[in-house]
Short mmCIF file of C-alpha atoms in Angstrom, two decimals:
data_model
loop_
_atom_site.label_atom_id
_atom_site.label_comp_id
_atom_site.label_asym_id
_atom_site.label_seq_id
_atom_site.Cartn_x
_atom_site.Cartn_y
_atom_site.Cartn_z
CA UNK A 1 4.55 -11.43 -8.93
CA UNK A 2 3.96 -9.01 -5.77
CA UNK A 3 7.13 -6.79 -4.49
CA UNK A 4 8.62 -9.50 -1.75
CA UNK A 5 8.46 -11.90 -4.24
CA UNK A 6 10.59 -10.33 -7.12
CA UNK A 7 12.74 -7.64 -5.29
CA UNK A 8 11.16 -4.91 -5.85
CA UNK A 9 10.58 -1.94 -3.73
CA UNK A 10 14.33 -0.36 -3.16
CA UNK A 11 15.06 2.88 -3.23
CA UNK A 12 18.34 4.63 -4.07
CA UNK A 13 19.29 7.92 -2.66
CA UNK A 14 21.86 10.06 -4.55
CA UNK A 15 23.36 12.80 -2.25
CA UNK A 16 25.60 15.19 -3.24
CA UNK A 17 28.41 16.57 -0.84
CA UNK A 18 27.78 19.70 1.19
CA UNK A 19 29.14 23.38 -0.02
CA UNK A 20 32.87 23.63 -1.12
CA UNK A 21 34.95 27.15 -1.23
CA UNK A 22 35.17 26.31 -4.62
CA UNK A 23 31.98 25.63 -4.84
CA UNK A 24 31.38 29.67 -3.75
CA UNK A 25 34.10 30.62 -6.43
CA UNK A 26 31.85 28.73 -9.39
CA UNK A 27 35.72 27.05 -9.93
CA UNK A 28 35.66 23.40 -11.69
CA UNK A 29 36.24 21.21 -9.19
CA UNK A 30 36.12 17.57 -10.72
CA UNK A 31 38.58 15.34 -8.97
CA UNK A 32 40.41 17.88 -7.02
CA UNK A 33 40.27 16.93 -3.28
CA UNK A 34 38.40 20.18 -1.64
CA UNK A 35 37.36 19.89 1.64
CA UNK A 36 33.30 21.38 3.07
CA UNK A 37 33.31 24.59 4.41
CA UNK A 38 31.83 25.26 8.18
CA UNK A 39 28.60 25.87 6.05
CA UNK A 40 28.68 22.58 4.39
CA UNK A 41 29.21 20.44 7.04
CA UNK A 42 26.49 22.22 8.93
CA UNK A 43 24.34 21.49 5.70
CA UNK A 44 25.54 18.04 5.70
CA UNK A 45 24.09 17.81 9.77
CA UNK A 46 21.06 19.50 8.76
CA UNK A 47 20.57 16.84 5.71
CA UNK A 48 21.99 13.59 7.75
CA UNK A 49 18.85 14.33 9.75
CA UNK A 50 16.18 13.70 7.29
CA UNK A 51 17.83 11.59 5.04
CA UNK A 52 18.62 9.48 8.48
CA UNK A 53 14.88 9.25 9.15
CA UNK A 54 14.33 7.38 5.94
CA UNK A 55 16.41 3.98 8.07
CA UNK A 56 18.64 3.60 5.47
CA UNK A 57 20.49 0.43 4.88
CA UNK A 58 23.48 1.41 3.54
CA UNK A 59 25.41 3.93 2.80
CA UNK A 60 28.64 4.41 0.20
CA UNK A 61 30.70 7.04 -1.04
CA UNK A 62 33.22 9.27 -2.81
CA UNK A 63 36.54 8.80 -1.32
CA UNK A 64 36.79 12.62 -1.90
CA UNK A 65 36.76 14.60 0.90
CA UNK A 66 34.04 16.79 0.81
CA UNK A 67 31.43 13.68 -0.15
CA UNK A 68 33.55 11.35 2.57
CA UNK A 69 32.76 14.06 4.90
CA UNK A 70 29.16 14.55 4.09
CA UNK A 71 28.62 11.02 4.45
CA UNK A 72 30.33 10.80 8.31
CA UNK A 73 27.26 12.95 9.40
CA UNK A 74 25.08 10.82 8.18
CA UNK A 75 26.96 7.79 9.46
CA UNK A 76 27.00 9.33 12.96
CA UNK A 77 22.75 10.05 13.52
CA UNK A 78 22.45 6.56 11.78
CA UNK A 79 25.17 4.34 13.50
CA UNK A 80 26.01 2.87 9.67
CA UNK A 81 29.05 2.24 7.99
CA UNK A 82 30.64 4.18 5.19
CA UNK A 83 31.73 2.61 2.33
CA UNK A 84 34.16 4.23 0.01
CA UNK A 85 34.97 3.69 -3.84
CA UNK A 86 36.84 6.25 -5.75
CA UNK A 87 34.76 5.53 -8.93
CA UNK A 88 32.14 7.39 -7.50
CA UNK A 89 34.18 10.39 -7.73
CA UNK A 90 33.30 13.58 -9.54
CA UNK A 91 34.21 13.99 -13.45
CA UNK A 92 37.76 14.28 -14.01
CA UNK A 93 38.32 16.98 -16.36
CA UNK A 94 42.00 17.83 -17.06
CA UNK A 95 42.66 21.55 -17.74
CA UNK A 96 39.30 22.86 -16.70
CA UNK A 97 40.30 21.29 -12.78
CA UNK A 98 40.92 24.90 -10.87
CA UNK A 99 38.99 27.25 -13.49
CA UNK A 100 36.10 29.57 -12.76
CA UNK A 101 33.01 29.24 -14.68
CA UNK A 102 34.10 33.21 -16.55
CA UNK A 103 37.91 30.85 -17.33
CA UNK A 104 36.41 28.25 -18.50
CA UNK A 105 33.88 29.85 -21.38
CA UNK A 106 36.81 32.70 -22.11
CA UNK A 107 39.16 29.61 -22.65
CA UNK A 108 37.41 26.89 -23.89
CA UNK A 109 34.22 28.67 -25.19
CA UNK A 110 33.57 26.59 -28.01
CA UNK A 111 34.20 23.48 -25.90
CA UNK A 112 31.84 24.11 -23.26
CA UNK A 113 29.38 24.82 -26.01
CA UNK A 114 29.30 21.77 -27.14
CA UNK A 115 29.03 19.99 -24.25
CA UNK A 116 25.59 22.14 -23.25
CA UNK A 117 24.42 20.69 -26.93
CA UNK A 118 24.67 17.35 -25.62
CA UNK A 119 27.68 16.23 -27.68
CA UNK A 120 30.69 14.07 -26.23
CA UNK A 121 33.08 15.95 -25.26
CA UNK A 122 36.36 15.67 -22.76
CA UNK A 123 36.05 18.96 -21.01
CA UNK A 124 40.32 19.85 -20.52
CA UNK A 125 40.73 16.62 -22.05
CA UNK A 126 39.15 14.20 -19.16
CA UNK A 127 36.55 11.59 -18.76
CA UNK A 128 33.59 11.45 -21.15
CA UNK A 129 29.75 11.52 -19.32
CA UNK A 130 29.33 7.95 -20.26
CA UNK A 131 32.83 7.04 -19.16
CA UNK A 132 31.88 8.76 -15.21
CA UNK A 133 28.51 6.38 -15.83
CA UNK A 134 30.48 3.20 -16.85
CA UNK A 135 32.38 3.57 -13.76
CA UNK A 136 29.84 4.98 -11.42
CA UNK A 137 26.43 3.16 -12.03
CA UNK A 138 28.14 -0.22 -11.71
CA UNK A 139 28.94 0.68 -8.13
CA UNK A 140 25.79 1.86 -7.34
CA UNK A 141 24.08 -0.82 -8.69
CA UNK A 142 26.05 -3.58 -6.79
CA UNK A 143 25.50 -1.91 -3.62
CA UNK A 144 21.59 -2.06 -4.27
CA UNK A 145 21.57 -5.48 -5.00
CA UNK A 146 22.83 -6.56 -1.47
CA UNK A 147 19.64 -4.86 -0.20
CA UNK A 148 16.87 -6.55 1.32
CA UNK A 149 13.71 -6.09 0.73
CA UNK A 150 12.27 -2.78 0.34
CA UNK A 151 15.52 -1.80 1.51
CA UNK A 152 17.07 1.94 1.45
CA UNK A 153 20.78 2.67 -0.37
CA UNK A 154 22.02 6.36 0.34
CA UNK A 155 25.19 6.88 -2.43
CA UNK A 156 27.31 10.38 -1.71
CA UNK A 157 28.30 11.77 -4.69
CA UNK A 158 28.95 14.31 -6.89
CA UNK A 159 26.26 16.82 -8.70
CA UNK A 160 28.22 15.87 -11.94
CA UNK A 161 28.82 11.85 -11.43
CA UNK A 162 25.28 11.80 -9.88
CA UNK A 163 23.31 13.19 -13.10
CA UNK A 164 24.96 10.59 -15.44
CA UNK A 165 24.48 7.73 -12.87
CA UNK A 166 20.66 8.46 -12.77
CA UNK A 167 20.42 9.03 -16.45
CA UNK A 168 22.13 5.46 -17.20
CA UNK A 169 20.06 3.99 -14.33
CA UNK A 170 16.88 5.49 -15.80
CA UNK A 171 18.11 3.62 -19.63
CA UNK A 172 18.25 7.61 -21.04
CA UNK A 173 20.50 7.96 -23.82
CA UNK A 174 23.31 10.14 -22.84
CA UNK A 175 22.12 13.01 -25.00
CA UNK A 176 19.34 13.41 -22.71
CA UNK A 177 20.93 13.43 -19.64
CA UNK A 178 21.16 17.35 -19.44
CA UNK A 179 17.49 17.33 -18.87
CA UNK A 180 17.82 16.33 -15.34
CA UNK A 181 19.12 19.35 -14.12
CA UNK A 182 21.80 19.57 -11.22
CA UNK A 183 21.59 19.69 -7.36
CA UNK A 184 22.48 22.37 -4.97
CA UNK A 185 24.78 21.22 -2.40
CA UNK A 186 23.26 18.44 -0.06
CA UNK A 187 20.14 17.69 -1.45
CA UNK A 188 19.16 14.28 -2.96
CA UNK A 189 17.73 12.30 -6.15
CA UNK A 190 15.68 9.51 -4.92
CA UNK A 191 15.57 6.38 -7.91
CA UNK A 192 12.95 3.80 -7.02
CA UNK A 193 12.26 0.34 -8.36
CA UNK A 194 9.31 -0.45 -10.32
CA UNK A 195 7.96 -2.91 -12.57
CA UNK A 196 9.83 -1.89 -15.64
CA UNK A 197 13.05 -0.81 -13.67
CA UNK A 198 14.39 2.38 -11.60
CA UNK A 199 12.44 5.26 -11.94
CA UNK A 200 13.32 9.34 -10.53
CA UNK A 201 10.89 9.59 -7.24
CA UNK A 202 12.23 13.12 -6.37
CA UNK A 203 14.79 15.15 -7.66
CA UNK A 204 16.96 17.74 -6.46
CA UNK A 205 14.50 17.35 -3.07
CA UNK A 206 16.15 18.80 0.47
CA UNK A 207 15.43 21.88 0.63
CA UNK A 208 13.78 25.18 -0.54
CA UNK A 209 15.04 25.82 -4.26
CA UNK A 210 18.88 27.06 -3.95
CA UNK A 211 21.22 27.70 -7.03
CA UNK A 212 23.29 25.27 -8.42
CA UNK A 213 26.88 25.84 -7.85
CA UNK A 214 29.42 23.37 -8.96
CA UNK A 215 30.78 21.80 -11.76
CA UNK A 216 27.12 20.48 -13.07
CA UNK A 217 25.99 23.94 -14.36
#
């Protein structure tokens, strides 16, 4: 069956928000509503750009500011609408929300262990990975399906909500899903669709390497 006649041939590009203050300050940011700096919206302009070059489709979001933000750049150099859903927001995780990376290991050293093994665990007592993928990939998913052919889906996100999205997209088992990696503010994961399902084009991809800061690391 060639690509027009089953579907194939979309591509899905996951875009995390520009550069926070907290962000800067390595502090957990999860569901907290923190606006981009001037830097990140002038990464956001610089990324809108490319990413806008690619004729995307569609494009959905984070209601969160700083990924709501990031997307209205590249709404405005490609004349699309922004959708929003809240359940592609970033990880809620309870008493780590405000922490800096140093807080967080002095306070919950044992916890944070345990989730760089791999093992479930509500960091502060919040969402599970799986639980941010059972909400997220759904969303993602529906909003590829109205593509057409070939077509181009550009999802703003969050470094942490973005990893477990393409690790349940990719059928990895959640133990695995550490491998990916994060992303450094405003650069992109591209899934595309092949014969056996989605498969990681790019990852990471925007720019020279930067470090990750945010709550993925």
């Amino acid at each position: 069956m060639n690509a027009s006649r089953s579907g194939k041939g979309r591509r899905i590009v996951l875009w995390r928000h520009g550069q926070t203050a907290w962000n800067l300050e390595r502090r957990f940011q999860g569901s907290t509503d923190i606006e981009l700096t001037e830097t990140g919206v002038g990464q956001a302009r610089r990324a809108a750009r490319l990413l806008a070059s690619l004729k995307p489709d569609a494009i959905v979001a984070s209601d969160l500011r700083r990924a709501a933000a990031t997307a209205a750049e590249l709404s405005a150099v490609s004349g699309l609408p922004v959708a929003r859903d809240a359940a592609l927001r970033e990880t809620y995780a309870g008493a780590w929300q405000g922490l800096t990376h140093e807080e967080i290991i002095e306070r919950y050293g044992e916890q944070y262990a345990a989730w760089k093994r791999g093992e479930p665990v509500r960091r502060g007592g919040g969402e599970l990975e799986t639980e941010v993928a059972d909400r997220a990939a759904p969303v993602v998913l529906e909003h590829a399906d109205k593509l057409p052919e070939n077509g181009t889906l550009v999802v703003v996100s969050h470094g942490g909500t973005i990893r477990t999205t393409i690790g349940r997209l990719l059928g990895l088992e959640a133990h695995h899903w550490e491998g990916l990696g994060g992303l450094s503010n405003c650069c992109w994961s591209v899934l595309g669709e092949g014969a056996r399902g989605w498969r990681l084009l790019e990852h990471n991809a925007g720019t020279l390497p930067e470090p990750v800061l945010g709550d993925d690391d």
